[in-house]
Short mmCIF file of C-alpha atoms and ligand atoms in Angstrom, two decimals:
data_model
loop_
_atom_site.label_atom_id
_atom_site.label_comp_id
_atom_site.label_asym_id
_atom_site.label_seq_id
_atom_site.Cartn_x
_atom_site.Cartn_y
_atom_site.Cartn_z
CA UNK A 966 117.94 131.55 134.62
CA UNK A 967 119.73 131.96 131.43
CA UNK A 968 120.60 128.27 129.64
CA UNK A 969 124.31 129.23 130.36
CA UNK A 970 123.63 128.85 133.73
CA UNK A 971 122.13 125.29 133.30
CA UNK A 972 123.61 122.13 133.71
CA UNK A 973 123.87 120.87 130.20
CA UNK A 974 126.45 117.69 130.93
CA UNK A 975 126.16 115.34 127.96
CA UNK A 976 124.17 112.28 128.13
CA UNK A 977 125.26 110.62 124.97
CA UNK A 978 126.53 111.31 121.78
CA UNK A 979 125.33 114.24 120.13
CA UNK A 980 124.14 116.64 122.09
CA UNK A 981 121.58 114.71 124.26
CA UNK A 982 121.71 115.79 127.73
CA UNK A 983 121.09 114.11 131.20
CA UNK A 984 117.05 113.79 131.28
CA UNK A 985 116.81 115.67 134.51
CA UNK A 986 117.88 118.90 132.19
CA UNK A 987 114.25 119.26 132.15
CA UNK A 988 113.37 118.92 135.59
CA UNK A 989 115.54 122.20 137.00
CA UNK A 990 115.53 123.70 133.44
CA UNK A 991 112.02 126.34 133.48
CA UNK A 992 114.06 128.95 131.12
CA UNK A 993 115.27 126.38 128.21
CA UNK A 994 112.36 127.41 126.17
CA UNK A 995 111.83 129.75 123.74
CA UNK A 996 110.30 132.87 125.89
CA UNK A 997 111.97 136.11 124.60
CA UNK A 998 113.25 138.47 127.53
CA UNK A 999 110.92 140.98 128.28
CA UNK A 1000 112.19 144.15 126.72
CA UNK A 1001 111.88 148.22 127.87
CA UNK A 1002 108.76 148.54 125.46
CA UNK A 1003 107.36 145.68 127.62
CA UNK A 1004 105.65 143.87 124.18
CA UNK A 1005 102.97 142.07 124.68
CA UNK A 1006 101.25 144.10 127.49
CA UNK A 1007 99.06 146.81 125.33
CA UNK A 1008 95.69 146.81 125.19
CA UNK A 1009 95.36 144.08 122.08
CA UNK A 1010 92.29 144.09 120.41
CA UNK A 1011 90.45 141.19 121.85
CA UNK A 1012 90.81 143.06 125.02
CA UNK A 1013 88.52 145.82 123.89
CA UNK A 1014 85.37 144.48 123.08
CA UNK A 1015 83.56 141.49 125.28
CA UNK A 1016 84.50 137.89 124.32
CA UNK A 1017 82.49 135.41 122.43
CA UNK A 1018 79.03 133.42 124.48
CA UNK A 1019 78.73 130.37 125.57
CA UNK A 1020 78.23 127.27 122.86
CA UNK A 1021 76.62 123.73 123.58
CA UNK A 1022 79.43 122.01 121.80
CA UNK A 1023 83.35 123.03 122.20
CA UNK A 1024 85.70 123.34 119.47
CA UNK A 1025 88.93 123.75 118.95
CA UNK A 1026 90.86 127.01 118.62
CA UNK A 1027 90.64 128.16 114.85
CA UNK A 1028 94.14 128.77 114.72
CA UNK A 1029 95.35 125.40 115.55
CA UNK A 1030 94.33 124.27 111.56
CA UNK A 1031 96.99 120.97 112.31
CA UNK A 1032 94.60 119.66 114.93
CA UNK A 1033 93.14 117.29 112.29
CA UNK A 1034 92.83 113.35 111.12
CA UNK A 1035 95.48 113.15 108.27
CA UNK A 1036 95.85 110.79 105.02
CA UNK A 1037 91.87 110.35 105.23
CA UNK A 1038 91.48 107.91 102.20
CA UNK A 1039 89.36 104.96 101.31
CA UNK A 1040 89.87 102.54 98.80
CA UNK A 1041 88.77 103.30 94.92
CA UNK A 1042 85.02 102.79 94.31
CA UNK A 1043 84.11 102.97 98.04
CA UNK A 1044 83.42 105.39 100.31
CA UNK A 1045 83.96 104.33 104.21
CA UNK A 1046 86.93 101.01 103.39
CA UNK A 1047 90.02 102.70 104.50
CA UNK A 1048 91.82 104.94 107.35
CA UNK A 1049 92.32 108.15 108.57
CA UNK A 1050 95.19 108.95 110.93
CA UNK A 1051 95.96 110.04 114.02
CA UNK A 1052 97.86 113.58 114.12
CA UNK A 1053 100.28 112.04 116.55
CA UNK A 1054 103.24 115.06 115.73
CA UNK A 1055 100.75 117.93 117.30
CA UNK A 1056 99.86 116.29 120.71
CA UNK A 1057 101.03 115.82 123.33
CA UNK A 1058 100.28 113.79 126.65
CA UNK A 1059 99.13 110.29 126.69
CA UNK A 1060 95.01 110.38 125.64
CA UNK A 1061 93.99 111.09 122.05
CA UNK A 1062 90.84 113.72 122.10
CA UNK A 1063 88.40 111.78 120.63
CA UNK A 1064 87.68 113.74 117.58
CA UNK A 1065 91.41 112.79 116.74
CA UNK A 1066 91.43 109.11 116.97
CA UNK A 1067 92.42 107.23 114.00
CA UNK A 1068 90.32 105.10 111.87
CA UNK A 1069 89.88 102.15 110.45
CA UNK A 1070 86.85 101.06 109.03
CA UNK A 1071 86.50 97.55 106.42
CA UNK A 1072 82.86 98.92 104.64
CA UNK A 1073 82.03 102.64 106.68
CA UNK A 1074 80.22 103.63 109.59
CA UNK A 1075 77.36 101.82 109.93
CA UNK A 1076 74.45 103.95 110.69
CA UNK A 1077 73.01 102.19 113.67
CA UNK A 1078 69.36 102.80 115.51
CA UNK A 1079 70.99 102.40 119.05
CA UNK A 1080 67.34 101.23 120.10
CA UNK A 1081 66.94 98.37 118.00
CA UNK A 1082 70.68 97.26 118.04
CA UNK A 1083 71.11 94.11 120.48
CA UNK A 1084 74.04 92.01 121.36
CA UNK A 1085 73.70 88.35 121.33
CA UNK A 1086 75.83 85.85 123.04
CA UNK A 1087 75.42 82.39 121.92
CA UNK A 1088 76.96 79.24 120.90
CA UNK A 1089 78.50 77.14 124.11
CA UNK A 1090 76.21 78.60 126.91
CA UNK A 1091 73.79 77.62 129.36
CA UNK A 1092 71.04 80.61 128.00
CA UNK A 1093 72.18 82.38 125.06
CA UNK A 1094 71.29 86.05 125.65
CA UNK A 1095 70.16 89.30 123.97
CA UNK A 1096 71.08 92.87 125.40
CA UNK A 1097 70.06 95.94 124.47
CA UNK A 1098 71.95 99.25 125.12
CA UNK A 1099 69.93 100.06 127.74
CA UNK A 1100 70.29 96.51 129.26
CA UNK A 1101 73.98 96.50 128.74
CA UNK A 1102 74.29 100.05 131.02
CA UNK A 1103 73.30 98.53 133.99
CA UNK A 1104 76.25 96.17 134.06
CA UNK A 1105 78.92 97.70 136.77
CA UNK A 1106 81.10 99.34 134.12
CA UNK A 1107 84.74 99.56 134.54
CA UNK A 1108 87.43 102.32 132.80
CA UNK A 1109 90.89 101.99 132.04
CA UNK A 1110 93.04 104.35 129.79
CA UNK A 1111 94.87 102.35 127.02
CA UNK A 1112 96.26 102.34 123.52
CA UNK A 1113 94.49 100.49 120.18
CA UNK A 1114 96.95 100.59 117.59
CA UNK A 1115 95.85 98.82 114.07
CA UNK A 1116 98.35 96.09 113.30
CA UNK A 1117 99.14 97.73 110.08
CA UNK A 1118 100.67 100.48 111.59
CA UNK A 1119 103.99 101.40 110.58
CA UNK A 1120 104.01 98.94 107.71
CA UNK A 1121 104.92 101.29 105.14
CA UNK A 1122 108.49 101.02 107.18
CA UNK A 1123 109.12 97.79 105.35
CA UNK A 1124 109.76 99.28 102.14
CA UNK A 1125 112.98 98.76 100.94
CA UNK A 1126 113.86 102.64 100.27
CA UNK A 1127 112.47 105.11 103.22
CA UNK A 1128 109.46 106.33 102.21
CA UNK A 1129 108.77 110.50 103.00
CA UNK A 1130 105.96 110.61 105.61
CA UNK A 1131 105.58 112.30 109.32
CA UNK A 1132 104.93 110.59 112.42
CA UNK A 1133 101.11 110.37 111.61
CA UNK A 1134 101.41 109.24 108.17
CA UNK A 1135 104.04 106.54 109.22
CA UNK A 1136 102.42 105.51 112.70
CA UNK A 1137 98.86 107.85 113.37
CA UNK A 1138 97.15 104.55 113.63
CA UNK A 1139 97.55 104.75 117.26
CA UNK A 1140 95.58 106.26 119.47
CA UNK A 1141 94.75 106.12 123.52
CA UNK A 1142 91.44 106.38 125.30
CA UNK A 1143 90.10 105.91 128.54
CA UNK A 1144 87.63 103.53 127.86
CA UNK A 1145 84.66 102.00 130.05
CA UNK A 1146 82.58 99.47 129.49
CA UNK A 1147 81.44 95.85 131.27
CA UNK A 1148 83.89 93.47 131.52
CA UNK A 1149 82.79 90.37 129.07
CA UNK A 1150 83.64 87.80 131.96
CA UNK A 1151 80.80 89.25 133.91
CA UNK A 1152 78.40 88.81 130.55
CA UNK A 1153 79.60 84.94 130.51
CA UNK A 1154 79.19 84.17 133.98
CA UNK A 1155 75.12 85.20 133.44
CA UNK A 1156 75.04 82.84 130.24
CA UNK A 1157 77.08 80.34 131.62
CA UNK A 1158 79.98 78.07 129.80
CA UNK A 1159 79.50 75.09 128.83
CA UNK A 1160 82.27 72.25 128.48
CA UNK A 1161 84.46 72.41 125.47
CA UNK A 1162 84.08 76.24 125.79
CA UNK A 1163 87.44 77.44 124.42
CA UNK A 1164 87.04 80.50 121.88
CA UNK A 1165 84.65 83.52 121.56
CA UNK A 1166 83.57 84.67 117.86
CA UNK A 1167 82.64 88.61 117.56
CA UNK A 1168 80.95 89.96 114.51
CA UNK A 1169 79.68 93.81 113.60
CA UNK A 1170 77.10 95.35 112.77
CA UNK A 1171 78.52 96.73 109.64
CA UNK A 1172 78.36 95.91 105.92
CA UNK A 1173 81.83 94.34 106.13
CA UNK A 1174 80.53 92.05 109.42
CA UNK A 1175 84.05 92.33 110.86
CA UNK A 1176 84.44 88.86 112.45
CA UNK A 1177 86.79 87.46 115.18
CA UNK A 1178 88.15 84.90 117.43
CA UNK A 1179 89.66 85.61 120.83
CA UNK A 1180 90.47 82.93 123.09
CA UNK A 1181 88.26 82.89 126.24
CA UNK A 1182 90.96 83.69 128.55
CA UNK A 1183 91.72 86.93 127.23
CA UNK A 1184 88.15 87.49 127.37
CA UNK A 1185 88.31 86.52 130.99
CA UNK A 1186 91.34 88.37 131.36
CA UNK A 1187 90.67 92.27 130.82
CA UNK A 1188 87.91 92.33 127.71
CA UNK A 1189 84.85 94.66 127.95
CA UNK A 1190 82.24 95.41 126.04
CA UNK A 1191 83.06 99.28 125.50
CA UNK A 1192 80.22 101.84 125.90
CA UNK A 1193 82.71 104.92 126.95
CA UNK A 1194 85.45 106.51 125.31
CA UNK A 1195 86.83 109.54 127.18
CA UNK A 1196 84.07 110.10 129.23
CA UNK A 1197 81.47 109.88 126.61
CA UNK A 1198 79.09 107.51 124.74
CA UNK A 1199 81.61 106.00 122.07
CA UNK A 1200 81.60 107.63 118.74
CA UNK A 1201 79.97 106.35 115.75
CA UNK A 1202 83.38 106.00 114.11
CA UNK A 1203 84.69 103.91 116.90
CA UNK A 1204 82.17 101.91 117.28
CA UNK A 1205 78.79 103.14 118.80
CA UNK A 1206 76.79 101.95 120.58
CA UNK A 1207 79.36 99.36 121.65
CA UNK A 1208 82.44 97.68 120.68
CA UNK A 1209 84.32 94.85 121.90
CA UNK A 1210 87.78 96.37 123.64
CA UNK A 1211 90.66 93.65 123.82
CA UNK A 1212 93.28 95.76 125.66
CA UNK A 1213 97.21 95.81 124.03
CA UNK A 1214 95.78 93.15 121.18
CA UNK A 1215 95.67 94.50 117.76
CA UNK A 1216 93.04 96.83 117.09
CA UNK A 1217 91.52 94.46 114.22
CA UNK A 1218 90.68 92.36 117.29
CA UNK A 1219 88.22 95.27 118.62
CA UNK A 1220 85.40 94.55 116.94
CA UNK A 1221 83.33 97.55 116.47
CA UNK A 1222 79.58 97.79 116.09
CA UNK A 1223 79.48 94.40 118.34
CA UNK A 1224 76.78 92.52 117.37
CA UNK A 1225 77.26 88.85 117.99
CA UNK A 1226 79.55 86.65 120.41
CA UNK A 1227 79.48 83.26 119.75
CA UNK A 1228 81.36 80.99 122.17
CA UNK A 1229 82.93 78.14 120.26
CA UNK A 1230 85.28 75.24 120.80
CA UNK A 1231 87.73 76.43 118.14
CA UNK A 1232 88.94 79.73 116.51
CA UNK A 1233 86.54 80.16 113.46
CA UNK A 1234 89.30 80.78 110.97
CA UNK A 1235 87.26 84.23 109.43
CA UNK A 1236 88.67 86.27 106.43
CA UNK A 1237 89.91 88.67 109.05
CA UNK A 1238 92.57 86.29 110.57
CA UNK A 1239 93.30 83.84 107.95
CA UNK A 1240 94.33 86.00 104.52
CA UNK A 1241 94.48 89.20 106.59
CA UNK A 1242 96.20 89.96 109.81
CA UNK A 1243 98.23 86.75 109.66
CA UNK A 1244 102.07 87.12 108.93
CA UNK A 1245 103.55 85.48 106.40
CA UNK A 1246 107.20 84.15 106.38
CA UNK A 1247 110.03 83.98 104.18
CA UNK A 1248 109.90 80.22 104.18
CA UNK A 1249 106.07 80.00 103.34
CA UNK A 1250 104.49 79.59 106.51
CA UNK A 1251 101.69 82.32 107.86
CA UNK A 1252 101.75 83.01 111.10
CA UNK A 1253 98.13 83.17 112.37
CA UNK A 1254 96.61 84.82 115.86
CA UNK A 1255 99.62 87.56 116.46
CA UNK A 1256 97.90 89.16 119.07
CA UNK A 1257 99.45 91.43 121.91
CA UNK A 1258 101.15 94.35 119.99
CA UNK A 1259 105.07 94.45 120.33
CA UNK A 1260 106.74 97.01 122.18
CA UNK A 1261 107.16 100.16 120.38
CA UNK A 1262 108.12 104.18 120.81
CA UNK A 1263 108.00 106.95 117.94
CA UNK A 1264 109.56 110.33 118.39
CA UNK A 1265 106.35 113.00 117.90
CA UNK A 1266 108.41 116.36 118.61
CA UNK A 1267 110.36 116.72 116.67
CA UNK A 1268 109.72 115.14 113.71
CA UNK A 1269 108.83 115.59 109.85
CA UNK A 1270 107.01 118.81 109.54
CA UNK A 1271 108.08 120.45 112.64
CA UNK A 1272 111.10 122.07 111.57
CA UNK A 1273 114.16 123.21 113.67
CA UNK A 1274 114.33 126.74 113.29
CA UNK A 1275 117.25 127.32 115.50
CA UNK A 1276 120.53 125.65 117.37
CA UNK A 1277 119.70 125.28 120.93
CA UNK A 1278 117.99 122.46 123.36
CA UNK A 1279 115.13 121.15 122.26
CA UNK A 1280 112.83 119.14 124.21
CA UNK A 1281 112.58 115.56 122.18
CA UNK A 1282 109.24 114.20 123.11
CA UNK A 1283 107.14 111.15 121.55
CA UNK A 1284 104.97 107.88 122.93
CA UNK A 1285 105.89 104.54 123.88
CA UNK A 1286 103.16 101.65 124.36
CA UNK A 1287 103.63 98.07 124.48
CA UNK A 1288 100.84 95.10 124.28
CA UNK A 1289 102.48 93.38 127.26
CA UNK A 1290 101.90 95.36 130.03
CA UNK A 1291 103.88 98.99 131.01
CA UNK A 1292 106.81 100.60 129.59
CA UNK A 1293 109.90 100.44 131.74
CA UNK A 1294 112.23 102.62 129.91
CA UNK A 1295 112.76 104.65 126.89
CA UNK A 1296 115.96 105.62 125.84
CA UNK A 1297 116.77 108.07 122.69
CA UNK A 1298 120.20 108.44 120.55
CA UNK A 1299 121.02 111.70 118.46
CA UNK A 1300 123.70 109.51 116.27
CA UNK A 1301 121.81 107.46 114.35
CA UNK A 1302 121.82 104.52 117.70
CA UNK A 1303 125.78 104.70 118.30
CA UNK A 1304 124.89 106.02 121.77
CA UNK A 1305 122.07 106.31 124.32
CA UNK A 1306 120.65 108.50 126.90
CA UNK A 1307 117.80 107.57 129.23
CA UNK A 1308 114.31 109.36 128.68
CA UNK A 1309 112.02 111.15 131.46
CA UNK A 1310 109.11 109.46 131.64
CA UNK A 1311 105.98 111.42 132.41
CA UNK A 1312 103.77 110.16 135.49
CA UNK A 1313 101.45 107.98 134.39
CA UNK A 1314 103.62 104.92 132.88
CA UNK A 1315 99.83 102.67 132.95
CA UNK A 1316 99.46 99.62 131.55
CA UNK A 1317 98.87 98.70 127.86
CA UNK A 1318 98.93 102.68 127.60
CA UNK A 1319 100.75 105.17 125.37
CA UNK A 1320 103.74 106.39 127.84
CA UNK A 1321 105.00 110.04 127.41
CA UNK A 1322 108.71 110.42 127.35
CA UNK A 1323 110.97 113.51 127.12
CA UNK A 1324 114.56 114.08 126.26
CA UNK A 1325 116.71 117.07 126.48
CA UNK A 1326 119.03 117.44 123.24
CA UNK A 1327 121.13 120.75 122.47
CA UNK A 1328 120.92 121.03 118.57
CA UNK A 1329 124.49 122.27 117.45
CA UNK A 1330 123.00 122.38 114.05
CA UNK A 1331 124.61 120.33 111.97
CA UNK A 1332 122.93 116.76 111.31
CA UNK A 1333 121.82 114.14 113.27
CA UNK A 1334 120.13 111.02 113.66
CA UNK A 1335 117.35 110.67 116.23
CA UNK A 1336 116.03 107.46 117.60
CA UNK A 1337 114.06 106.03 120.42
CA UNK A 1338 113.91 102.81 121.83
CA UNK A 1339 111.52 101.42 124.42
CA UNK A 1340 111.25 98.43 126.50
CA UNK A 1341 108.64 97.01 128.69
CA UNK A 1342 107.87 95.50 131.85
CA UNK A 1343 108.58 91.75 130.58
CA UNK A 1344 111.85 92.96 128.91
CA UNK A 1345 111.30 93.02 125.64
CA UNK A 1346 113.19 95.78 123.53
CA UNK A 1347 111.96 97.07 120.77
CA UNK A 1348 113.58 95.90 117.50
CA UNK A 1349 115.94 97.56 115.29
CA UNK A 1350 114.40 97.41 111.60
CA UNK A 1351 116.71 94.94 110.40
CA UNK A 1352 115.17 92.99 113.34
CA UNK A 1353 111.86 92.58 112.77
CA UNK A 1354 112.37 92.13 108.65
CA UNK A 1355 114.47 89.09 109.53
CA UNK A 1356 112.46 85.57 108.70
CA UNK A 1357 109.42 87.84 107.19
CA UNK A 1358 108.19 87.48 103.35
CA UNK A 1359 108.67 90.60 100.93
CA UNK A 1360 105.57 92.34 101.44
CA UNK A 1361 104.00 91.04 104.74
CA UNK A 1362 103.89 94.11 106.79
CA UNK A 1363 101.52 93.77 109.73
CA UNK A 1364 102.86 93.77 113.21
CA UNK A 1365 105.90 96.18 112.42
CA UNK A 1366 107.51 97.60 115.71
CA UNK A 1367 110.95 98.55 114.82
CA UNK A 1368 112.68 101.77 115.81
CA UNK A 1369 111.85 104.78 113.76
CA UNK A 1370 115.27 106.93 112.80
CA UNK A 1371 114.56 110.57 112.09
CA UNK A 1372 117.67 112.64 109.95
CA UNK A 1373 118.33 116.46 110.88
CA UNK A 1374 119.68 118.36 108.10
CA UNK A 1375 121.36 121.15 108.60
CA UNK A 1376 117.93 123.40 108.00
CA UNK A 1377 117.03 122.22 110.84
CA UNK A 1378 113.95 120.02 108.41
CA UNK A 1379 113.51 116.26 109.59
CA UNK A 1380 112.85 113.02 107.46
CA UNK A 1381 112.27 109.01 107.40
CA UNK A 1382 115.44 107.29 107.44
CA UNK A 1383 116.78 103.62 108.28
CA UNK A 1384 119.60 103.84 110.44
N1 MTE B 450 82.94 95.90 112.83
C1 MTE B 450 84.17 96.35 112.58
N2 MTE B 450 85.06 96.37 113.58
C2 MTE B 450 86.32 96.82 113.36
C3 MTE B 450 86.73 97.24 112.07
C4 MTE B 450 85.77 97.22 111.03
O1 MTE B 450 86.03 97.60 109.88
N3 MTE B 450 84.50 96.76 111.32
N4 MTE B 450 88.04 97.62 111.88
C5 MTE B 450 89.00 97.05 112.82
C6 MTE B 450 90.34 97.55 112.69
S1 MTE B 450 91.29 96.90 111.43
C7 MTE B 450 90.87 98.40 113.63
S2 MTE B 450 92.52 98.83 113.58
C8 MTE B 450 90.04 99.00 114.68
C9 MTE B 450 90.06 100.51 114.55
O2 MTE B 450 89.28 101.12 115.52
P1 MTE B 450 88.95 102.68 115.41
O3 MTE B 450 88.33 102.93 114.07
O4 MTE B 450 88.07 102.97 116.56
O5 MTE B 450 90.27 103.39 115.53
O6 MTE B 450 88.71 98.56 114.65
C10 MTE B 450 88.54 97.21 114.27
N5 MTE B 450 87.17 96.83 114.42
MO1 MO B 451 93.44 97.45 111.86
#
């Protein structure tokens, strides 16, 4: 099927076509027609000789050099206090591959004997308790695939003039896993509440001793102590041997490294949710305990770094994930938000999950503006910029969902904009 032959009936403004384009469209790609000399089908090289063995660990191909954490950086005079990004712009799908999920660590990885390493939970209980690892594994464990996004993503999107960056320098502190692990609830019920019991305090086992409070219900809720991320033991980075896993609450919240859970009558008030993670207003006030993440999309494909290299339809792709439960619809604009066309969403729309969508756009190349905009299943649309600056001090950046705006120039190269 040639793209003549397609249905390419506008959607909105700007080339963006009806998101079904996609669903009869097989030949809108880039395959070249298949020519007399029939390219492609000679003997190549790696056809002549037998393939490599077998190897105990996989790796990626060697080609695919982009398939790496970008913007790895710590603060000056430490080695292990900073972040290292998600590559969100060269995935696709909804579940980051492990060896690609962002960081975020307050003092490094903490180098931990997993025999030795207990959990305690104490404070407000009937009998505090100690588990180790091996304790911990007999618990029924339950998975669920779902986003952790670090409440400072995105706040470099509050400075005044656009700042260059691609969709993983901007917003790679996002990230989905299937996790497992034993629901917390299930841990309290064997120590037992006592009255008054309100809050639970989590600390690490690193050098920074991440600390903090989470309201028992959440705990109740959907918490679990995480043993499992995609399949496997968690990593050292994210947390190994276990970490505490607060589903669609900022990723701060996670504690990794868990070490102690202290159940309390009140919050704790730590450094981490007092003078950090706390958003302060234009009139003064800080805004403590911000938990579930707002609802939020990015455009991944394309986007800064992925270049346009030629007029035609284009397949606009990126992730949508909201703190409050699924995402109900994405929609994307190709003039700068004058107009909108509904996004495809792929299958699996889950819960506090990164959602896929996909839009069809024919590029007449000349510029453009593109945009997404999600909302979730308690109706909350994401905010325009201007939006979520409103009411906020200069400076306090945590908690930033607005829409991203990406500008086409007529090379087909894409930037950061406000629109
Ligand atoms: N013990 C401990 N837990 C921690 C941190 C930390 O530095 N120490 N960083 C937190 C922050 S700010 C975030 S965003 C997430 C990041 O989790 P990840 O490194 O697995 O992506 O872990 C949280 N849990
Ligand atoms: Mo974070």
């Amino acid at each position: 099927m040639k793209t003549t032959d397609l249905d390419t009936s506008p959607a909105a403004g700007n080339g963006l076509l009806d998101r079904r384009f996609f669903l009869k469209a097989g030949a809108a790609g880039g395959a070249s027609l298949l020519s007399a000399a029939a390219h492609g089908m000679q003997r190549e090289p790696w056809m002549q000789v037998p393939g490599a063995g077998m190897s105990e660990l996989g790796a990626p191909a060697a080609a695919e050099t982009d398939l790496v954490r970008t913007d790895v950086s710590s603060r000056p005079g430490t080695t292990g206090s900073g972040v290292s990004r998600t590559p969100l712009q060269h995935l696709d799908g909804i579940v980051t591959p492990s060896r690609l999920h962002f960081e975020r660590h307050h003092s490094g990885i903490p180098d931990i004997d997993p025999g030795r390493h207990r959990l305690v939970l104490h404070g407000l209980v009937e009998r505090p308790l100690s588990f180790s690892l091996d304790a911990l594994a007999r618990y029924p464990v339950v998975s669920r695939i779902q986003f952790l996004e670090c409440s400072g993503n995105s706040g470099a999107l509050i400075a005044p003039q656009p700042v260059p960056g691609t969709a993983s320098s901007l917003h790679g502190l996002v990230a989905a896993s299937e996790w497992g692990g034993v629901p917390l609830g299930a841990l309290l019920d064997e120590a037992g509440l006592k009255p008054g019991a309100r809050w639970l305090i989590a600390d690490g086992a690193d050098a920074a001793v991440m600390s903090r409070s989470v309201p028992l219900d959440k705990i109740l809720d959907d918490a679990i102590v995480a043993l499992y991320q995609n399949g496997e033991p968690l990593r050292p980075s994210n947390g190994y041997p276990m970490r505490l896993f607060l589903p669609g609450w900022e990723g701060n919240m996670s504690v990794k490294w868990l070490r102690g859970l202290k159940v309390t009558a009140e919050p704790a008030m730590t450094k981490d949710e007092t003078s950090k993670y706390s958003d302060l207003r234009d009139d003064g006030v800080a805004e403590l305990f911000s938990f579930p993440m707002g609802v939020k999309s990015v455009i991944t494909n394309p986007s800064p770094g992925l270049k346009l290299n030629a007029r035609g339809i284009y397949q606009v792709s990126g992730i949508a994930w909201s703190g409050n439960g699924r995402i109900r619809r994405v929609e994307v604009s190709a003039d700068g938000g004058r107009s909108w066309a509904d996004a495809l969403l792929d299958e699996h729309v889950l819960p506090k999950c990164l959602t896929r969508f996909r839009s069809a756009w024919k590029w007449d190349g000349g510029p453009a503006v593109l945009l997404s905009r999600a909302t979730d299943e308690a109706g909350n649309q994401q905010p325009t910029r201007a939006q979520v600056l409103e009411g906020r001090a200069v400076n306090s950046f945590y908690h930033y969902n607005g829409m991203q705006a990406w500008q086409v120039d007529g090379n087909g190269e894409l930037s950061n904009v406000y629109a």
